Coordinates of C-alpha atoms (C1' of nucleotides) in Angstrom, one line a residue:
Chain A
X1 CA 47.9 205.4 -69.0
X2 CA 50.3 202.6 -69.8
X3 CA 51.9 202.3 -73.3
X4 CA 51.7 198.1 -72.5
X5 CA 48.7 197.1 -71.2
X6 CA 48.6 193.6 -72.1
X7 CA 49.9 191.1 -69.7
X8 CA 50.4 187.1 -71.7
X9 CA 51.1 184.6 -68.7
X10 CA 52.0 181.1 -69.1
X11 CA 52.7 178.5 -66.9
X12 CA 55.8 176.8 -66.8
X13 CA 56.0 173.2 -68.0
X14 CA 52.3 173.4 -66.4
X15 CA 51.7 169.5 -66.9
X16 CA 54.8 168.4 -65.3
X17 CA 55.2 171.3 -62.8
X18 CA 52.0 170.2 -61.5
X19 CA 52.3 166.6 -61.4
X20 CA 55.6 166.7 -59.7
X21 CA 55.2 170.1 -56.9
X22 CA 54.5 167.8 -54.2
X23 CA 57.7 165.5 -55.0
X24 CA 60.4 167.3 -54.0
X25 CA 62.3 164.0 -55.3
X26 CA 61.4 164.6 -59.1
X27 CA 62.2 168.4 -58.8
X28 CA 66.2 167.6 -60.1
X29 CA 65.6 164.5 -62.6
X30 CA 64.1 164.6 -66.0
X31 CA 59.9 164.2 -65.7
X32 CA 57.8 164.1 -68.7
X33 CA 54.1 163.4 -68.6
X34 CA 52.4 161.3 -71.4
X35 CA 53.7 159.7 -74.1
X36 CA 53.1 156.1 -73.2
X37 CA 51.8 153.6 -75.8
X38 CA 51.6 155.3 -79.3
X39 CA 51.2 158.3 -76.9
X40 CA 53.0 161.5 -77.7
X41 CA 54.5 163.6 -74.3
X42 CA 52.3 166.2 -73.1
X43 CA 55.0 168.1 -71.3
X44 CA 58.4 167.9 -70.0
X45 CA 60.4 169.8 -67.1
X46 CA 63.6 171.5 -67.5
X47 CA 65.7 169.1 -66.5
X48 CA 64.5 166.8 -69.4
X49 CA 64.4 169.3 -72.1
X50 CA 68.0 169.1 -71.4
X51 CA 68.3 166.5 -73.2
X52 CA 66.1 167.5 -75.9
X53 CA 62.8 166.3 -74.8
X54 CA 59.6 168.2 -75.9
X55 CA 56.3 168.2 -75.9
X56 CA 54.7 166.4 -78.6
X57 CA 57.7 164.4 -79.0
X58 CA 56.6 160.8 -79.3
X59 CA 57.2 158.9 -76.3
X60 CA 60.0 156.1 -77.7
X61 CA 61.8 159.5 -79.2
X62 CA 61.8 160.8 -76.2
X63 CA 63.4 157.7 -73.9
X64 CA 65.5 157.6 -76.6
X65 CA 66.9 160.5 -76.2
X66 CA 66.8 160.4 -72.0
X67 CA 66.2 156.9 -71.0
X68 CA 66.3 157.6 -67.0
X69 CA 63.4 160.0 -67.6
X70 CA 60.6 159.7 -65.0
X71 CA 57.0 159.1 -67.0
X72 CA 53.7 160.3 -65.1
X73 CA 50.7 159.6 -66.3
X74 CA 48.6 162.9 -66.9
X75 CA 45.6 163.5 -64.4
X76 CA 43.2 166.3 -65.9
X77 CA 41.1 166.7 -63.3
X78 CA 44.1 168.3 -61.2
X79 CA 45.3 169.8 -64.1
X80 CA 41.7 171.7 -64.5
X81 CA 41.7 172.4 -60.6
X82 CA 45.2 174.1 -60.2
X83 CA 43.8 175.8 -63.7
X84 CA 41.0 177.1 -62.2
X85 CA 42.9 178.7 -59.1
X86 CA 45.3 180.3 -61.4
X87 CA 43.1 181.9 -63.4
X88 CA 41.4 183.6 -60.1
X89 CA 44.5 185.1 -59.5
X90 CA 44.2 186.9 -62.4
X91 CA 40.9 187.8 -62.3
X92 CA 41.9 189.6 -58.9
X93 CA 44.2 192.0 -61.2
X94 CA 41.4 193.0 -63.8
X95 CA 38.4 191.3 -65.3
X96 CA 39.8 191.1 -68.5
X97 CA 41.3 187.5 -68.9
X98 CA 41.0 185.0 -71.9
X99 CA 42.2 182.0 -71.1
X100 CA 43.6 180.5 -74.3
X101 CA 44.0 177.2 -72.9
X102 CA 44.6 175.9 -69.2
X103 CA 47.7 177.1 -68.4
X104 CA 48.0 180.2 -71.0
X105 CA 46.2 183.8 -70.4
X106 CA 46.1 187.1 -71.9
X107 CA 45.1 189.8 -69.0
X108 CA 44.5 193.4 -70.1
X109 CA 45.1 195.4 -67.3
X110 CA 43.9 199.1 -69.2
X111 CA 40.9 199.2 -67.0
X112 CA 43.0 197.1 -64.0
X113 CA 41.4 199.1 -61.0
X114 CA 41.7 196.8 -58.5
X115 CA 45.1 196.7 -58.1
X116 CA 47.6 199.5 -58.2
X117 CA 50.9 199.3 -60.2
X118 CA 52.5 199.4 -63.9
X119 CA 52.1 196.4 -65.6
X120 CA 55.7 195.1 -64.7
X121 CA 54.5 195.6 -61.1
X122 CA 51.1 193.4 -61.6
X123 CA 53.1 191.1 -63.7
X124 CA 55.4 190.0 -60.5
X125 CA 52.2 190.0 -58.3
X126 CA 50.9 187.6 -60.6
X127 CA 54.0 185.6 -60.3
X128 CA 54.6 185.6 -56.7
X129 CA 51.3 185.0 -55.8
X130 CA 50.8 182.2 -58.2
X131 CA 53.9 180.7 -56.6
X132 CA 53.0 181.3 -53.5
X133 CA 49.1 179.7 -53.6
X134 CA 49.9 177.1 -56.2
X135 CA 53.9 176.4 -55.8
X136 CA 54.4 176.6 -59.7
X137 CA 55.9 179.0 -61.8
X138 CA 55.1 181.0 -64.7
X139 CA 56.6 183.7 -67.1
X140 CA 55.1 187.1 -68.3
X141 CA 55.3 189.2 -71.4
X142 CA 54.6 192.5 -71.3
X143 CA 53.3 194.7 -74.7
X144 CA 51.2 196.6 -76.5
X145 CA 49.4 194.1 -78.4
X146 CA 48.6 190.5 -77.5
X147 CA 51.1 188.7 -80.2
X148 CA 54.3 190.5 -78.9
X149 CA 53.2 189.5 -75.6
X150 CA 52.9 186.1 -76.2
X151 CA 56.6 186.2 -77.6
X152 CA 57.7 188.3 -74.8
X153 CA 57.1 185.4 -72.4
X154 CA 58.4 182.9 -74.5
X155 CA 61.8 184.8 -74.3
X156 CA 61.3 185.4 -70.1
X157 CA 60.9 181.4 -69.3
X158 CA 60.9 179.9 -67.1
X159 CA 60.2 181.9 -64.3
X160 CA 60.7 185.3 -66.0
X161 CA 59.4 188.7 -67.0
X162 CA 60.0 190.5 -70.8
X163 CA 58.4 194.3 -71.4
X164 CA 58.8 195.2 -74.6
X165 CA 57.6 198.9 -75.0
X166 CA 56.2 199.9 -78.5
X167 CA 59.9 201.5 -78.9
X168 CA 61.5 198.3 -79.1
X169 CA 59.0 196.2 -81.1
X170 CA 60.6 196.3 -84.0
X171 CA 64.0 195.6 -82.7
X172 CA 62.5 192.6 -80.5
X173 CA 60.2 191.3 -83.5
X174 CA 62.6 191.8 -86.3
X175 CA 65.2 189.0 -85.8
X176 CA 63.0 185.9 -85.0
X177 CA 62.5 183.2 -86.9
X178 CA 59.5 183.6 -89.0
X179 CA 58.4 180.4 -87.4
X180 CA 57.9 182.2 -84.4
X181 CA 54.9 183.6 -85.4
X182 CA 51.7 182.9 -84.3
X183 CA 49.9 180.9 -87.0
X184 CA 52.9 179.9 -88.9
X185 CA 54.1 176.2 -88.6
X186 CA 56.0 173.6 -90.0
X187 CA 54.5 174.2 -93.4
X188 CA 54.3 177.6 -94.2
X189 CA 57.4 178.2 -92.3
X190 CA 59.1 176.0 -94.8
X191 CA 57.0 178.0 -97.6
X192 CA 58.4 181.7 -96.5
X193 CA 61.7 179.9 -96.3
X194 CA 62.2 178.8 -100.4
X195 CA 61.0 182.1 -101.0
X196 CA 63.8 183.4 -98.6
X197 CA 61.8 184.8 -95.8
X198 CA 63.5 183.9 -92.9
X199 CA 62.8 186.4 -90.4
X200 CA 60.5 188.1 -89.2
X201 CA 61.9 191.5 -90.7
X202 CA 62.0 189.8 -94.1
X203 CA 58.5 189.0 -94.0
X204 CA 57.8 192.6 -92.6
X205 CA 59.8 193.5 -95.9
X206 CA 58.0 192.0 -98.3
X207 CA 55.1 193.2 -100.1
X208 CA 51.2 192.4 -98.9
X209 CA 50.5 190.6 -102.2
X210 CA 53.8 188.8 -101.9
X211 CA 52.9 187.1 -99.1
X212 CA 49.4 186.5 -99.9
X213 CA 50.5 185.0 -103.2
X214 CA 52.5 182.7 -101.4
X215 CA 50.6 181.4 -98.2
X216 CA 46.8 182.6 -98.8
X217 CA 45.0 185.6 -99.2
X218 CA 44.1 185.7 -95.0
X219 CA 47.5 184.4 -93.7
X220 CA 49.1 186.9 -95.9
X221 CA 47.9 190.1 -94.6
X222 CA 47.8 188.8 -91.1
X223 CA 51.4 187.8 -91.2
X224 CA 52.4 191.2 -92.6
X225 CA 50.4 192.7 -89.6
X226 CA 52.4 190.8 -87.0
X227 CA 55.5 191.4 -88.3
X228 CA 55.1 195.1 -87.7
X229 CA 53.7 193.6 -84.3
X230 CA 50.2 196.0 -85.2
X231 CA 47.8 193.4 -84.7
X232 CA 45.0 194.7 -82.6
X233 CA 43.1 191.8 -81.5
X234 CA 41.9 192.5 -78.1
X235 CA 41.9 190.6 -75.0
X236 CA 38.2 188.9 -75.3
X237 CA 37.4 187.7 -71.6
X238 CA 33.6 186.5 -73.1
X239 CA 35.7 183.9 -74.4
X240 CA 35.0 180.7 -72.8
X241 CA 38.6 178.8 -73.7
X242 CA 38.5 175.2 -71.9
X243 CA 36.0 176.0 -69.2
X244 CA 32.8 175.2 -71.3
X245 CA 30.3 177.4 -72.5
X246 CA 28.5 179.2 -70.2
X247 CA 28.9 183.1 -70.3
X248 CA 31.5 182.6 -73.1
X249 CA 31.2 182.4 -77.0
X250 CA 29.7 178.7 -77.8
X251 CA 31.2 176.2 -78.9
X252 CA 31.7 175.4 -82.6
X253 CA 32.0 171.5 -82.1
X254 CA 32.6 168.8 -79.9
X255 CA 33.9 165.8 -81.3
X256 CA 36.1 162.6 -79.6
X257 CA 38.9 160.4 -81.5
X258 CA 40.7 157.3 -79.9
X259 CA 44.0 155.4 -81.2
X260 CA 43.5 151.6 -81.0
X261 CA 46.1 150.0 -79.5
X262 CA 46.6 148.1 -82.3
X263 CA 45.5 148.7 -86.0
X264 CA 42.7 147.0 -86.8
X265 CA 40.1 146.0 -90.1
X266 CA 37.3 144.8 -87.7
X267 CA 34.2 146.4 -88.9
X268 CA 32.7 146.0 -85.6
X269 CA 35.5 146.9 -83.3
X270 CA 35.2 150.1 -85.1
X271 CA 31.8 150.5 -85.0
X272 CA 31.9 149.4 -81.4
X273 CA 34.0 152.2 -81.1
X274 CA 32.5 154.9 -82.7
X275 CA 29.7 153.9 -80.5
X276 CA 31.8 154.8 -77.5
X277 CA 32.5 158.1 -79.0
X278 CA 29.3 159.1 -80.1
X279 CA 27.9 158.4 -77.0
X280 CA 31.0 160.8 -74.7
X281 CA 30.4 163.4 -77.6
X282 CA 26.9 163.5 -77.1
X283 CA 26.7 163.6 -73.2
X284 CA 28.5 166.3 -73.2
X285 CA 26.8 168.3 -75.9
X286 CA 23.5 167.4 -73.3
X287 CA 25.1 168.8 -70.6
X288 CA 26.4 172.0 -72.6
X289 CA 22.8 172.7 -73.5
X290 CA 23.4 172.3 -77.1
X291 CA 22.7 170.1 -80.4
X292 CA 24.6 170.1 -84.0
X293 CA 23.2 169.7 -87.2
X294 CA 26.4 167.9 -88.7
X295 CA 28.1 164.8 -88.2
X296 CA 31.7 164.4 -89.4
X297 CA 33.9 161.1 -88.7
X298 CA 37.5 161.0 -89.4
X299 CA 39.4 157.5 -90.3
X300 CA 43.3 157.5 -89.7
X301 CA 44.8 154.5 -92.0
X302 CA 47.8 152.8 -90.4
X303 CA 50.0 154.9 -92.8
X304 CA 48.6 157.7 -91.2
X305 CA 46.6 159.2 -93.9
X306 CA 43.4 160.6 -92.6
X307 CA 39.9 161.1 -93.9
X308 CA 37.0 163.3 -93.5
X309 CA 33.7 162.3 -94.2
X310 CA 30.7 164.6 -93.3
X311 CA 26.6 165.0 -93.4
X312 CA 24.2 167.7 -92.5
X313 CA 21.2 166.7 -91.0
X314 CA 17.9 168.2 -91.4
X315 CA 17.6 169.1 -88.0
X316 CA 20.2 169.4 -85.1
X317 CA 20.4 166.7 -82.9
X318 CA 22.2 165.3 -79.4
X319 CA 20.4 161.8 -79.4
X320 CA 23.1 159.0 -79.3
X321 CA 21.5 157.2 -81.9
X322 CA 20.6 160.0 -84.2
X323 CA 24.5 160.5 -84.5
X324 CA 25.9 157.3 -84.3
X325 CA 23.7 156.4 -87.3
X326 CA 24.7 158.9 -89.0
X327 CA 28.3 158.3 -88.1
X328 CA 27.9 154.5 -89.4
X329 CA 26.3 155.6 -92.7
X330 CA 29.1 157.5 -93.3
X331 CA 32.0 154.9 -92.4
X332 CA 30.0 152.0 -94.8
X333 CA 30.1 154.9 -97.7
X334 CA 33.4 154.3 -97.5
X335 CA 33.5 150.7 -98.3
X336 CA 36.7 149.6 -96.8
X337 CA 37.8 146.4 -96.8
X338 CA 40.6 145.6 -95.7
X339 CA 42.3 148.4 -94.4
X340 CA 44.5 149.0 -91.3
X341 CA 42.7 151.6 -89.6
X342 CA 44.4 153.1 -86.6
X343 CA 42.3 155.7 -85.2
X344 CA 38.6 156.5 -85.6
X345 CA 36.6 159.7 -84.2
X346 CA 33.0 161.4 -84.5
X347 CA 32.8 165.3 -84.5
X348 CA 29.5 167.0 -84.3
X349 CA 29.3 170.6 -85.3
X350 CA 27.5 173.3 -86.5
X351 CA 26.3 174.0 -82.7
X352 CA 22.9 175.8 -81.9
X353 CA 21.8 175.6 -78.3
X354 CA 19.3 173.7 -78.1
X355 CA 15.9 175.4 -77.4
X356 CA 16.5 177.1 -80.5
X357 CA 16.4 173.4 -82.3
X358 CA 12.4 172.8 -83.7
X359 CA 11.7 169.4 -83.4
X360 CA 9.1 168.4 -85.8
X361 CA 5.9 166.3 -85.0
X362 CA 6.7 164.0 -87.5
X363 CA 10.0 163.2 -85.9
X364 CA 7.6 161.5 -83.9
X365 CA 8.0 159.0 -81.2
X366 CA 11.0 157.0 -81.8
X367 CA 13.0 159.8 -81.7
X368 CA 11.4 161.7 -78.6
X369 CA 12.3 157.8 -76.7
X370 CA 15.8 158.2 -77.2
X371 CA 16.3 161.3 -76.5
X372 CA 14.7 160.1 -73.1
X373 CA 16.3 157.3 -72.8
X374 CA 20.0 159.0 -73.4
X375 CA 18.7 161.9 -70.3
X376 CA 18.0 158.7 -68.1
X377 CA 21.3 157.7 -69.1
X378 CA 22.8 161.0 -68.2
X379 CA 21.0 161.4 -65.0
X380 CA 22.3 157.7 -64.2
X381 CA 26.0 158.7 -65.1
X382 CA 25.8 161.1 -62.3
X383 CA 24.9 159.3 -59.6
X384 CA 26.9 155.8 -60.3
X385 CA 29.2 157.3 -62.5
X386 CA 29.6 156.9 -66.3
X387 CA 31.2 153.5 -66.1
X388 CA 28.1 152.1 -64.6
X389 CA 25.8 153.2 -67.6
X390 CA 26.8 152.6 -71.4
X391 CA 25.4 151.1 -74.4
X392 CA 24.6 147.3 -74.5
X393 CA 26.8 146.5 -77.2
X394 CA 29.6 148.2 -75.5
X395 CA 29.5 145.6 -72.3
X396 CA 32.0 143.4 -71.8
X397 CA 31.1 140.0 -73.6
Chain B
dT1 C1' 55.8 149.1 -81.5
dC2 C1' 57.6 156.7 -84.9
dT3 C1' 53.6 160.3 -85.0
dG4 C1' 47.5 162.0 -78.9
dG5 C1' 43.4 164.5 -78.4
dG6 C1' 40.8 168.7 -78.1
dG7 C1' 39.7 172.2 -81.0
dT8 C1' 39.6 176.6 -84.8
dC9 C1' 39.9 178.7 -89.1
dC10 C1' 40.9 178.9 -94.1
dT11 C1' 40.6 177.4 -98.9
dA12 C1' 38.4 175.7 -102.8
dG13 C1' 35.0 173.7 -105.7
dG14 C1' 30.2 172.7 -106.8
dA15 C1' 25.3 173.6 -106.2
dC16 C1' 21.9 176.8 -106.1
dC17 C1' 19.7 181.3 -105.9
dC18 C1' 19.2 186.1 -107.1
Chain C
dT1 C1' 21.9 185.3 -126.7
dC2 C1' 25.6 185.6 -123.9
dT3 C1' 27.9 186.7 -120.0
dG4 C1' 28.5 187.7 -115.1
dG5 C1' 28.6 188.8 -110.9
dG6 C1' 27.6 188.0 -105.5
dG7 C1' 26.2 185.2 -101.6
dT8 C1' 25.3 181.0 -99.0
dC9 C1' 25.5 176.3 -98.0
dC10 C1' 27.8 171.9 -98.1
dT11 C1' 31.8 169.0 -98.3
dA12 C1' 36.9 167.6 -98.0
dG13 C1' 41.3 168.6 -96.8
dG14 C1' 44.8 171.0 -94.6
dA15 C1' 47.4 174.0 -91.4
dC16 C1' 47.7 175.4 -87.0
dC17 C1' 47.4 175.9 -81.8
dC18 C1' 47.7 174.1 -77.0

DNA sequence: TCTGGGGTCCTAGGACCC
DNA sequence: TCTGGGGTCCTAGGACCC
């Protein structure tokens, strides 16, 4: 029985590791992938975070600061493939993997079986053989509980392993910035700060209704929890992180958002795009097997203040139309007129799969036609591909 | 050409019901 | 007559994560 059964893995740079492991020519020169036109960067290698470029870094920020650096253009689909393969490899140490996103995991390998070793020993099987099959690296933490892990392989990249036995929690834990914390950011990190919580230890320091005075009743406690690194959050492999629903827990939402290029007060170029939107969110809630009851749009002003506006509908829904009229009630309540909008998006939540959504008679026929005409739509997407089938009003005039 | 896109969760107030 | 909880739903905003 192992005092540190929980494994967190990350991927190194993922974006750009993967993007550049079949040039051995960008392997020595700054890379950064994304952050093109009002784009942000998605990831950078080591090389270029020698010069102080990060992720989510805007793009002009980021020449700025490295102007030779090499700029790829992200492709997902690889990005989900090498994904994919990774995660196998861990699913070949123990069943119990939740991928947090595409290139993070939490594997708890209590009930590991299938392969023999301590955790150190599974963690550099995991690393060689992910090296090995996919020719990128990752780093390992090693703990008792899944937030000390996830800071233990923060401190081993890149290409690393940390253990930090129960022993040594409080000596690892205690020094960090309080920032380091999971679920603390810009803000509240700032917020523990004026109060003079700096560290970690200060925070463990500091009375429970201290803290939940000062950054929520929730946040509080939790905070007070990982600073003693006690959380006991297990390691949920029913979680379905990025790979859709399926066996995992359902999703909550599913919504789209798009930057224009340019700012723009056009009533209908927005409506043409929340048209777009609507029409991507809602193929995919189709082919998720689910419907949503609320529609939400969000409108970012040029100054970048943003907006919510939202509505429950009777009844869940995944017909195109059904949302995107929703969607354009909402925008007209707004009664703009001449504002600078630069980003529009439509969110529908409140997800139910969708044999448990009652459609009544009276709904009647108009909206039984679209909801046929959207699945003639989909089952055209698949075979010409989704560029071939869209909305009138969104062809090219 | 400052500041992407996909999400989750929490808070807080008002409505409404018991 | 006055006061008072609790619970749930809805909406808007905000913080955070990857």
């Amino acid at each position: 029985m192992t005092s540190t059964p929980i494994l967190h893995v990350d991927m190194d740079a993922f974006y750009a590791s993967v993007m550049t492991r079949d040039r051995p020519d960008l392997q020595e020169v700054p890379v950064m992938v994304g952050g093109g036109h009002r784009g942000v960067v998605l990831a950078a290698n080591y090389p270029a975070r020698e010069y102080g470029v990060r992720s989510a870094m805007t793009g002009t920020r980021a020449r700025r600061l490295c102007p030779h650096v090499v700029v790829l253009q992200p492709d997902y689909d690889l990005f989900t493939t090498v994904s994919r393969s990774v995660m196998e490899v861990f699913r070949r140490v123990t069943p119990l993997v939740e991928a947090i996103s595409l290139d993070e995991a939490f594997l708890d390998v209590r009930a590991a079986g299938r392969r023999a070793g301590s955790p150190v020993e599974l963690a550099e099987w995991v690393r060689s053989t992910v090296h090995d099959e996919q020719r990128i690296t990752c780093s390992v933490g090693v703990a008792a509980s899944i937030s000390v892990a996830k800071l233990a392989s923060k401190r081993a990249k890149p290409d690393g392993v940390i253990v930090v036995p129960p022993e040594e929690v409080t000596r690892f834990l205690h020094p960090l910035d309080v920032g380091e914390l999971y679920g603390v950011g810009e803000k509240t990190r700032a917020m523990l700060h004026r109060l003079g919580l700096v560290t970690v230890g200060d925070v463990a320091h500091t009375p429970v209704a201290t803290l939940r005075r000062a950054v929520g009743d929730h946040l509080g406690a939790h905070l007070h929890e990982l600073a003693w690194g006690s959380d006991v959050r297990a390691v949920s492999p029913g979680r379905a992180g990025v790979f859709g629903s399926g066996d995992g827990t359902p999703d909550r939402s599913m919504g789209a958002q798009e930057t224009f290029g340019r700012d723009t007060d056009d009533r209908e170029v927005v409506l043409r795009e929340m048209l777009k939107l609507t029409a991507k969110v809602t193929r995919r809630l189709r082919t998720a097997g689910v419907a949503g009851r609320t529609v939400a749009i969000t409108v970012r002003f040029a100054d970048f203040t943003t907006i919510t506006r939202s509505r429950t509908l009777a009844e869940a829904t995944d017909v195109t139309q059904e949302v995107y009229a929703a969607a354009v009630r909402l925008y007209d309540a707004l009664g703009l007129q001449r504002a600078r909008i630069r980003l529009v998006g439509v969110r529908v939540e409140g997800l139910v799969p969708r044999e448990e959504v009652q459609r009544q008679g009276v709904l009647g026929e108009r909206e039984h036609g679209w909801s046929d005409a959207d699945r003639a739509v989909d089952r055209a997407a698949r075979r010409f591909g989704s560029a071939a089938v869209r909305p009138a009003s969104l062809l090219d005039r």
